[in-house]
Amino acid sequence: MLTKAPKGTKDILPAQTYKWNFVEGVFDEICRKYGFQEIRTPVFEHTELFARGVGDTTDIVEKQMYTFDDYAGRSLTLRPEGTASVVRAFVENKLYAGVQPSKYYYEIPCFRYEKPQSGRLREFHQFGVEVFGSSDMITDAEVISLGADFLAELGIRNVELHINSIGCPDCRPNYRELLKDFLRPKYDELCDTCRGRFDRNPMRILDCKSPVCQELVKGAPMMLDHLCESCSGAFETLKEYLNAFEIDYVVDAGIVRGLDYYTKTAFEFVSGNIGAQGTVCGGGRYDNLICELGGPPAPGVGFGLGIERLLMVAEAEGFKIPAPAGADAFIVCAGTGCKTAGIALLKRLRKAGMHAEMDGMDRNMKGQLKQADRAGARYTLIIGEDELRLNKVSLKDMTSGEQRLVGMHDVEEEIRGGINGRTI
Ligand code: ATP
Ligand code: MG
C-alpha cells in the first residue's frame, strides 16, 4: 500500500510533464486569442453544490463522488467536474454585475469513483471553458470553435464534432412522455440502471452503454424532432454560425450528455483513434443552472475536455510534442580549487538566463564529461588548474567537437550566439 498510488490515479513523471506543459501552453494561448480569462476554484466544495448543480439523477452524483465529512461535520466533495464550481464563484463574487458575457477557462484535476480502464481514471484532468450571460448562438459557436482550434493545433485530424439539441423545460417534458410511452412495453428488458432511470431521467436511457439497452432504444422518438420553436430556431442558427466558422459537424440526435443541467446545444468531439472512451471533449448550453444555484437568471455554455484522453489521441495521431532542450552549458571542473570558480561561472550563466549545470556526484573528469553528454549540453566548459591560472575556460562545442580557450568573462558572449533561438 505504502508504495502504491491509489487505484485509478497516475503519477505524471518528468518524462510526461513536458507534454502536459506543452498542451497547457497551447490551451492558454488559444483561450487568450478568444478573450477568455483563467479562473481557479477550490478542489473541494460543499456536496450540495454538485448534487444540485450536476443533478441528483446523474451517475456522477448517484455513485461517483468522493464525498467526506470534515472535522466540523460539513459534507464536502472533491470536484467531479468544473462547471458547478465556476458558477458558484460567479454568483458568490457577483461577477454577473460586470459587463457580460463573462468568459472563463480552467485547467483542473477532477475526481470520480469509476471503474478504471483505458481513458477512464479516478483522478483525471480537464481543460474547460464557460461563458455566462449570453443566449446568442454565436457563443455556442465560439465555444465549439475554440475546442476545434485546440484539437487542430495538436494535429488531431481523426475527430468528429457531433452536435444535437436536447431541448428546454418548455419542450422536454412532452418529449419525455413520448419517450416513456415508447419504452414502457420494453421496461422489463431494460438494465437495472435504466429501469431506475425510467421515471426520473428517461433520456439517459438513450445514452446507456449496455448493448441490450442500445438495441431497445432503436427507433425511439428523438428530442431533435420534438423541439419547441425557440430551440429549433436556435439549432438552425448554431449550424449557420458553425458553417461561417468553417467547422465540420454531424448532427447526432443520440447525444444526451451525462449531466442534467444541459439545455438546447449539446456537443461532443469524438475520436476514432482511442477505442471505446472516444469522447475527448463534451459540452453544451445550460440556461437554468446559474439561476438554480442561487444566481441571477443568466444563461451559460461551456465544455470539458479530458487531458489524459487528449494526450492519447494526439499520440495515436503521431503528433510529436517537442521534447525540452538540453543544457546550454555544462561546467566540468578538473582540479583542486576549480569547483568554486565553476560555481561562480554557473551562477553568472544562470543569471544571464541560460540553462547551466554542473556535476553533483563528485565524479572524475571522465564521468563529468559523460554527464555533460547526458544533459544534452550544447557547450561543455572545462575549468582545470591551467585554465584557472590563465583566468580562462576551455570551451567545447558539443556539436562540432571543436575546443578552444576563452576568457573567463567572455564565456557568456561566446556561447550566446551558439544557443541563439534555443532556450533564451
Ligand atoms: P464519458 O462519456 O467518457 O463517461 P462524460 O460524459 O462522463 O464522459 P464529461 O463529464 O462531459 O464526460 O467530462 C468531459 C470530458 O472529461 C470527457 O469527454 C472525457 O474526455 C473526460 N473524462 C470524463 N470522465 C473521465 C474519467 N473518468 N477519466 C478520464 N477522463 C474523463
Ligand atoms: Mg462519464
Coordinates of C-alpha atoms and ligand atoms in Angstrom, one line a residue:
M1 CA 0.0 0.0 0.0
L2 CA 2.7 2.4 1.1
T3 CA 4.4 2.3 -2.3
K4 CA 1.4 2.1 -4.5
A5 CA -0.7 5.1 -5.6
P6 CA -4.5 4.7 -5.1
K7 CA -6.4 2.8 -7.8
G8 CA -7.3 5.0 -10.7
T9 CA -4.7 7.6 -10.1
K10 CA -1.5 8.2 -12.0
D11 CA 1.8 9.9 -11.3
I12 CA 2.8 12.4 -14.0
L13 CA 6.5 11.8 -14.2
P14 CA 9.2 14.1 -15.7
A15 CA 9.1 12.0 -18.9
Q16 CA 5.5 13.2 -19.3
T17 CA 5.3 16.6 -17.6
Y18 CA 6.8 18.4 -20.5
K19 CA 3.9 17.1 -22.6
W20 CA 1.4 18.5 -20.1
N21 CA 3.2 21.8 -20.0
F22 CA 3.1 21.9 -23.8
V23 CA -0.7 21.3 -24.1
E24 CA -1.4 23.7 -21.3
G25 CA 0.6 26.4 -23.1
V26 CA -1.3 25.8 -26.3
F27 CA -4.7 25.9 -24.5
D28 CA -3.7 29.1 -22.6
E29 CA -2.7 30.7 -25.9
I30 CA -6.0 29.8 -27.7
C31 CA -8.1 30.9 -24.8
R32 CA -6.2 34.2 -24.8
K33 CA -7.0 34.6 -28.6
Y34 CA -10.7 34.1 -27.8
G35 CA -10.7 36.5 -24.9
F36 CA -11.2 34.0 -22.1
Q37 CA -9.7 34.6 -18.7
E38 CA -8.4 31.9 -16.3
I39 CA -10.3 31.1 -13.2
R40 CA -9.2 28.9 -10.3
T41 CA -11.6 27.4 -7.8
P42 CA -11.1 25.0 -4.8
V43 CA -10.6 21.3 -5.3
F44 CA -13.5 20.6 -2.9
E45 CA -16.9 22.2 -2.5
H46 CA -20.0 21.7 -0.4
T47 CA -21.5 18.4 -1.6
E48 CA -24.8 20.2 -2.1
L49 CA -23.3 22.2 -4.9
F50 CA -22.7 19.2 -7.1
A51 CA -25.9 17.4 -6.0
R52 CA -27.8 20.4 -7.2
G53 CA -25.5 21.5 -10.0
V54 CA -24.7 18.3 -11.7
G55 CA -28.1 16.8 -11.0
D56 CA -29.0 14.1 -8.5
T57 CA -30.2 11.6 -11.1
T58 CA -26.8 11.5 -12.8
D59 CA -24.2 8.7 -12.5
I60 CA -21.8 11.2 -11.1
V61 CA -24.0 12.2 -8.1
E62 CA -25.5 8.8 -7.6
K63 CA -22.3 6.8 -7.4
Q64 CA -19.2 8.5 -8.4
M65 CA -18.5 11.3 -5.9
Y66 CA -15.6 11.4 -3.4
T67 CA -17.6 12.7 -0.5
F68 CA -16.4 13.1 3.1
D69 CA -17.3 14.9 6.3
D70 CA -14.7 17.3 7.6
Y71 CA -13.9 17.5 11.4
A72 CA -16.7 20.1 11.8
G73 CA -19.2 17.7 10.2
R74 CA -19.6 19.5 6.9
S75 CA -20.2 17.3 3.9
L76 CA -17.6 18.1 1.3
T77 CA -16.9 16.6 -2.2
L78 CA -13.8 16.5 -4.4
R79 CA -15.0 18.2 -7.6
P80 CA -16.2 15.7 -10.2
E81 CA -16.3 18.4 -12.9
G82 CA -15.7 22.1 -13.3
T83 CA -18.8 23.9 -14.3
A84 CA -20.7 23.9 -10.9
S85 CA -17.7 25.4 -9.1
V86 CA -17.2 28.2 -11.7
V87 CA -20.9 29.0 -11.5
R88 CA -20.6 29.1 -7.7
A89 CA -17.7 31.5 -7.9
F90 CA -19.5 33.7 -10.5
V91 CA -22.5 34.0 -8.2
E92 CA -20.6 34.3 -4.9
N93 CA -18.3 37.0 -6.2
K94 CA -21.1 38.8 -8.0
L95 CA -19.2 38.7 -11.3
Y96 CA -22.6 39.0 -13.1
A97 CA -22.5 42.7 -12.1
G98 CA -19.8 43.4 -14.7
V99 CA -20.1 43.6 -18.4
Q100 CA -21.4 40.4 -19.9
P101 CA -20.7 37.9 -21.3
S102 CA -18.1 36.5 -18.8
K103 CA -15.7 34.1 -20.4
Y104 CA -13.6 31.8 -18.2
Y105 CA -11.2 28.9 -18.7
Y106 CA -9.6 26.4 -16.3
E107 CA -7.2 23.5 -16.1
I108 CA -8.1 21.3 -13.2
P109 CA -8.0 17.8 -11.6
C110 CA -11.4 16.1 -11.3
F111 CA -12.3 13.1 -9.2
R112 CA -14.9 10.4 -9.9
Y113 CA -15.2 6.9 -8.4
E114 CA -15.4 5.0 -11.7
K115 CA -14.1 1.7 -12.9
P116 CA -10.6 2.5 -14.1
Q117 CA -9.8 1.4 -17.7
S118 CA -8.2 2.9 -20.7
G119 CA -9.2 6.6 -20.8
R120 CA -11.0 6.4 -17.5
L121 CA -9.4 7.3 -14.3
R122 CA -10.5 8.2 -10.8
E123 CA -8.3 11.3 -10.7
F124 CA -8.2 12.8 -14.2
H125 CA -7.7 16.3 -15.6
Q126 CA -9.8 18.6 -17.6
F127 CA -9.4 21.8 -19.6
G128 CA -12.7 23.6 -19.6
V129 CA -14.3 26.9 -20.7
E130 CA -17.5 28.5 -19.6
V131 CA -19.3 31.6 -21.0
F132 CA -22.0 33.1 -18.8
G133 CA -24.6 35.8 -19.7
S134 CA -25.3 35.2 -23.4
S135 CA -28.1 33.4 -25.1
D136 CA -26.8 34.3 -28.5
M137 CA -25.8 31.1 -30.5
I138 CA -22.6 32.9 -31.5
T139 CA -21.4 32.0 -28.0
D140 CA -22.1 28.3 -28.6
A141 CA -20.3 28.5 -31.9
E142 CA -17.3 30.3 -30.3
V143 CA -17.0 27.7 -27.6
I144 CA -17.1 24.9 -30.2
S145 CA -14.7 26.7 -32.4
L146 CA -12.3 27.2 -29.5
G147 CA -12.4 23.4 -28.9
A148 CA -11.9 22.7 -32.6
D149 CA -9.0 25.0 -32.9
F150 CA -7.3 23.5 -29.9
L151 CA -7.6 19.9 -31.3
A152 CA -6.4 21.0 -34.7
E153 CA -3.4 22.8 -33.1
L154 CA -2.4 19.4 -31.6
G155 CA -2.5 17.7 -35.0
I156 CA -5.7 15.9 -34.2
R157 CA -7.5 15.2 -37.5
N158 CA -9.4 12.0 -37.0
V159 CA -12.0 13.6 -34.8
E160 CA -15.7 14.3 -35.4
L161 CA -17.8 17.0 -34.0
H162 CA -21.3 15.7 -33.1
I163 CA -24.0 18.3 -32.3
N164 CA -27.5 18.0 -31.0
S165 CA -30.2 20.0 -29.3
I166 CA -31.7 18.5 -26.1
G167 CA -34.5 21.0 -25.8
C168 CA -35.5 23.1 -22.8
P169 CA -38.0 22.9 -20.0
D170 CA -40.7 24.0 -22.5
C171 CA -40.4 21.1 -24.9
R172 CA -38.6 18.4 -22.9
P173 CA -41.5 17.3 -20.6
N174 CA -43.7 16.5 -23.6
Y175 CA -40.9 14.6 -25.3
R176 CA -40.1 12.7 -22.1
E177 CA -43.6 11.4 -22.1
L178 CA -43.3 10.3 -25.7
L179 CA -40.1 8.5 -24.9
K180 CA -41.6 6.8 -21.9
D181 CA -44.6 5.7 -24.0
F182 CA -42.1 4.1 -26.4
L183 CA -40.0 2.4 -23.7
R184 CA -42.9 1.3 -21.5
P185 CA -43.5 -2.0 -23.3
K186 CA -39.8 -2.8 -23.1
Y187 CA -39.4 -1.8 -19.5
D188 CA -38.7 -5.3 -18.1
E189 CA -35.9 -5.9 -20.6
L190 CA -34.0 -2.7 -19.7
C191 CA -30.9 -3.0 -17.5
D192 CA -31.2 -2.3 -13.7
T193 CA -29.8 1.2 -14.0
C194 CA -32.1 2.1 -16.9
R195 CA -35.2 0.8 -15.0
G196 CA -34.2 3.2 -12.3
R197 CA -33.9 6.0 -14.9
F198 CA -37.3 5.3 -16.4
D199 CA -39.2 7.8 -14.3
R200 CA -36.5 10.1 -13.1
N201 CA -34.4 10.6 -16.2
P202 CA -35.6 8.6 -19.2
M203 CA -33.4 10.5 -21.7
R204 CA -30.3 8.9 -20.1
I205 CA -31.5 5.5 -21.3
L206 CA -30.7 6.6 -24.8
D207 CA -27.1 7.0 -23.6
C208 CA -26.8 3.6 -21.9
K209 CA -23.7 1.7 -22.9
S210 CA -25.3 -1.8 -22.4
P211 CA -25.8 -3.5 -25.8
V212 CA -29.3 -4.7 -24.7
C213 CA -30.5 -1.2 -23.9
Q214 CA -28.8 0.2 -27.1
E215 CA -30.9 -2.3 -29.1
L216 CA -34.1 -1.5 -27.2
V217 CA -33.9 2.2 -27.8
K218 CA -33.5 1.8 -31.6
G219 CA -36.4 3.6 -33.3
A220 CA -37.2 5.7 -30.2
P221 CA -38.5 9.2 -30.7
M222 CA -35.7 11.8 -30.7
M223 CA -35.7 15.1 -28.9
L224 CA -34.4 16.8 -32.1
D225 CA -37.8 16.0 -33.8
H226 CA -39.8 17.5 -30.9
L227 CA -38.1 20.8 -30.2
C228 CA -40.1 23.9 -29.5
E229 CA -39.8 26.9 -31.9
S230 CA -37.2 28.6 -29.8
C231 CA -35.0 25.5 -29.5
S232 CA -35.3 24.6 -33.2
G233 CA -34.6 28.2 -34.3
A234 CA -31.5 28.2 -32.0
F235 CA -30.3 25.0 -33.5
E236 CA -30.6 26.3 -37.1
T237 CA -28.7 29.4 -36.1
L238 CA -26.0 27.4 -34.5
K239 CA -25.5 25.4 -37.7
E240 CA -25.4 28.6 -39.7
Y241 CA -22.6 30.0 -37.4
L242 CA -20.6 26.8 -37.4
N243 CA -20.7 26.9 -41.2
A244 CA -19.5 30.5 -41.1
F245 CA -16.6 29.4 -38.8
E246 CA -16.0 26.6 -41.5
I247 CA -16.3 23.9 -38.8
D248 CA -17.5 20.5 -40.0
Y249 CA -20.1 18.7 -37.8
V250 CA -22.5 15.9 -37.9
V251 CA -26.0 16.2 -36.4
D252 CA -26.2 13.3 -33.9
A253 CA -29.7 13.1 -32.3
G254 CA -28.3 10.5 -29.9
I255 CA -26.2 12.8 -27.8
V256 CA -27.7 13.2 -24.4
R257 CA -24.7 14.1 -22.2
G258 CA -24.3 12.8 -18.7
L259 CA -25.0 15.9 -16.8
D260 CA -28.6 17.1 -16.0
Y261 CA -28.1 20.8 -16.5
Y262 CA -27.9 21.0 -20.3
T263 CA -30.5 22.8 -22.4
K264 CA -30.5 23.3 -26.2
T265 CA -27.0 22.8 -27.6
A266 CA -25.1 19.6 -26.7
F267 CA -21.9 18.6 -28.5
E268 CA -19.1 16.1 -28.4
F269 CA -15.7 15.8 -30.1
V270 CA -15.3 12.1 -30.7
S271 CA -12.0 10.5 -31.8
G272 CA -11.9 7.3 -33.9
N273 CA -8.4 6.5 -32.6
I274 CA -8.7 5.5 -28.9
G275 CA -11.4 2.9 -28.7
A276 CA -14.5 2.9 -26.5
Q277 CA -13.7 6.0 -24.5
G278 CA -13.5 8.2 -27.6
T279 CA -15.2 11.3 -26.4
V280 CA -12.3 13.8 -25.9
C281 CA -14.5 16.8 -25.3
G282 CA -18.1 17.3 -24.3
G283 CA -20.2 20.3 -23.6
G284 CA -23.3 22.3 -24.1
R285 CA -25.6 25.0 -23.0
Y286 CA -27.2 25.3 -19.6
D287 CA -29.6 28.2 -19.4
N288 CA -31.1 27.4 -16.0
L289 CA -28.1 26.3 -13.9
I290 CA -26.9 29.6 -12.7
C291 CA -30.4 30.5 -11.5
E292 CA -30.8 27.1 -9.9
L293 CA -27.6 27.6 -8.0
G294 CA -28.9 30.9 -6.5
G295 CA -27.7 33.3 -9.1
P296 CA -29.5 35.7 -11.4
P297 CA -31.2 34.2 -14.5
A298 CA -28.1 34.1 -16.6
P299 CA -27.6 31.5 -19.4
G300 CA -24.3 29.6 -19.8
V301 CA -22.4 27.4 -22.3
G302 CA -19.2 25.5 -22.0
F303 CA -17.2 22.3 -22.4
G304 CA -14.9 19.9 -20.5
L305 CA -12.0 18.3 -22.3
G306 CA -10.1 15.3 -20.8
I307 CA -6.4 15.9 -20.9
E308 CA -5.4 12.2 -20.5
R309 CA -7.6 11.3 -23.4
L310 CA -6.3 14.3 -25.4
L311 CA -2.7 13.1 -25.0
M312 CA -3.7 9.6 -26.0
V313 CA -5.4 10.9 -29.2
A314 CA -2.5 13.3 -30.1
E315 CA -0.1 10.4 -29.7
A316 CA -2.3 8.0 -31.7
E317 CA -2.3 10.5 -34.5
G318 CA 1.5 10.7 -34.4
F319 CA 1.8 14.3 -33.1
K320 CA 5.2 14.9 -31.7
I321 CA 5.3 17.2 -28.7
P322 CA 8.7 18.9 -28.7
A323 CA 11.0 17.5 -26.0
P324 CA 12.7 20.0 -23.7
A325 CA 16.1 21.3 -24.9
G326 CA 19.2 20.1 -23.1
A327 CA 21.5 22.3 -21.1
D328 CA 23.1 25.3 -22.8
A329 CA 26.3 24.7 -20.9
F330 CA 27.7 22.0 -18.6
I331 CA 30.7 23.0 -16.4
V332 CA 33.4 20.4 -15.9
C333 CA 35.8 21.1 -13.0
A334 CA 39.2 19.2 -13.2
G335 CA 41.4 20.0 -10.2
T336 CA 41.5 21.4 -6.7
G337 CA 40.1 24.8 -6.2
C338 CA 38.3 24.7 -9.6
K339 CA 34.9 24.0 -8.2
T340 CA 34.5 27.4 -6.6
A341 CA 35.4 29.0 -9.9
G342 CA 32.9 26.7 -11.5
I343 CA 30.1 27.7 -9.1
A344 CA 30.8 31.4 -9.8
L345 CA 30.5 30.8 -13.6
L346 CA 27.4 28.6 -13.1
K347 CA 25.7 31.4 -11.2
R348 CA 26.7 34.0 -13.9
L349 CA 25.4 31.9 -16.7
R350 CA 22.0 31.2 -15.0
K351 CA 21.7 34.9 -14.2
A352 CA 22.1 35.5 -17.9
G353 CA 19.1 33.3 -18.5
M354 CA 21.0 30.2 -19.6
H355 CA 20.3 26.6 -18.6
A356 CA 23.6 25.7 -16.9
E357 CA 24.5 22.6 -14.9
M358 CA 27.5 21.2 -13.1
D359 CA 28.2 17.7 -11.7
G360 CA 26.7 17.0 -8.3
M361 CA 28.1 13.5 -7.6
D362 CA 31.8 14.3 -7.2
R363 CA 32.6 12.4 -10.5
N364 CA 36.0 12.4 -12.0
M365 CA 36.8 14.3 -15.2
K366 CA 35.7 11.4 -17.5
G367 CA 32.5 10.9 -15.5
Q368 CA 31.7 14.7 -15.7
L369 CA 32.2 14.7 -19.5
K370 CA 29.8 11.8 -19.8
Q371 CA 27.3 13.7 -17.6
A372 CA 27.6 16.7 -19.9
D373 CA 26.6 14.4 -22.8
R374 CA 23.6 13.0 -20.8
A375 CA 22.5 16.6 -20.0
G376 CA 22.4 17.2 -23.8
A377 CA 24.8 20.1 -23.3
R378 CA 25.3 22.4 -26.2
Y379 CA 28.7 23.5 -24.7
T380 CA 31.0 22.0 -22.2
L381 CA 33.1 24.4 -20.2
I382 CA 36.2 22.8 -18.7
I383 CA 38.0 24.5 -15.8
G384 CA 41.3 22.9 -14.9
E385 CA 44.3 24.2 -12.9
D386 CA 45.9 25.5 -16.1
E387 CA 42.8 27.4 -17.2
L388 CA 42.3 28.8 -13.7
R389 CA 45.9 30.2 -13.8
L390 CA 45.1 31.9 -17.1
N391 CA 41.7 33.0 -15.9
K392 CA 40.3 31.2 -18.9
V393 CA 37.9 28.3 -19.7
S394 CA 38.2 25.5 -22.3
L395 CA 35.0 25.8 -24.3
K396 CA 34.0 22.7 -26.2
D397 CA 31.3 23.0 -28.8
M398 CA 29.4 19.7 -28.4
T399 CA 28.0 19.8 -31.9
S400 CA 31.2 20.4 -33.9
G401 CA 33.6 18.9 -31.3
E402 CA 35.8 22.0 -31.6
Q403 CA 37.6 23.1 -28.4
R404 CA 39.3 26.4 -27.7
L405 CA 40.3 28.7 -24.8
V406 CA 38.2 31.7 -24.0
G407 CA 38.5 34.3 -21.3
M408 CA 36.5 33.5 -18.1
H409 CA 34.5 36.7 -18.6
D410 CA 33.9 36.2 -22.3
V411 CA 32.2 32.9 -21.9
E412 CA 28.6 34.3 -21.9
E413 CA 29.2 36.2 -25.1
E414 CA 30.9 33.3 -26.8
I415 CA 28.2 30.8 -26.2
R416 CA 25.2 33.2 -26.6
G417 CA 25.5 33.1 -30.4
G418 CA 25.5 29.3 -30.4
I419 CA 22.4 28.9 -28.3
N420 CA 20.5 31.7 -30.0
G421 CA 17.0 30.6 -30.7
R422 CA 17.3 27.6 -28.4
T423 CA 16.3 28.4 -24.9
I424 CA 16.7 32.1 -24.5
Ligands
ATP1 P1 -17.8 9.6 -20.7 O1 -18.7 9.5 -21.8 O2 -16.4 9.1 -21.1 O3 -18.3 8.9 -19.4 P2 -18.6 12.0 -19.5 O4 -19.8 12.3 -20.3 O5 -18.7 11.5 -18.1 O6 -17.6 11.1 -20.4 P3 -17.9 14.8 -19.0 O7 -18.5 14.8 -17.6 O8 -18.6 15.5 -20.1 O9 -17.7 13.3 -19.5 O10 -16.4 15.2 -19.0 C1 -15.7 15.8 -20.1 C2 -14.5 15.1 -20.5 O11 -13.7 14.7 -19.4 C3 -14.8 13.8 -21.2 O12 -15.1 14.0 -22.6 C4 -13.5 13.0 -21.1 O13 -12.6 13.4 -22.0 C5 -13.1 13.4 -19.7 N1 -13.4 12.4 -18.7 C6 -14.6 12.2 -18.1 N2 -14.5 11.2 -17.2 C7 -13.3 10.8 -17.2 C8 -12.5 9.8 -16.5 N3 -13.1 9.1 -15.5 N4 -11.2 9.6 -16.8 C9 -10.6 10.4 -17.7 N5 -11.2 11.3 -18.4 C10 -12.5 11.5 -18.2
MG2 MG -18.8 9.5 -17.5

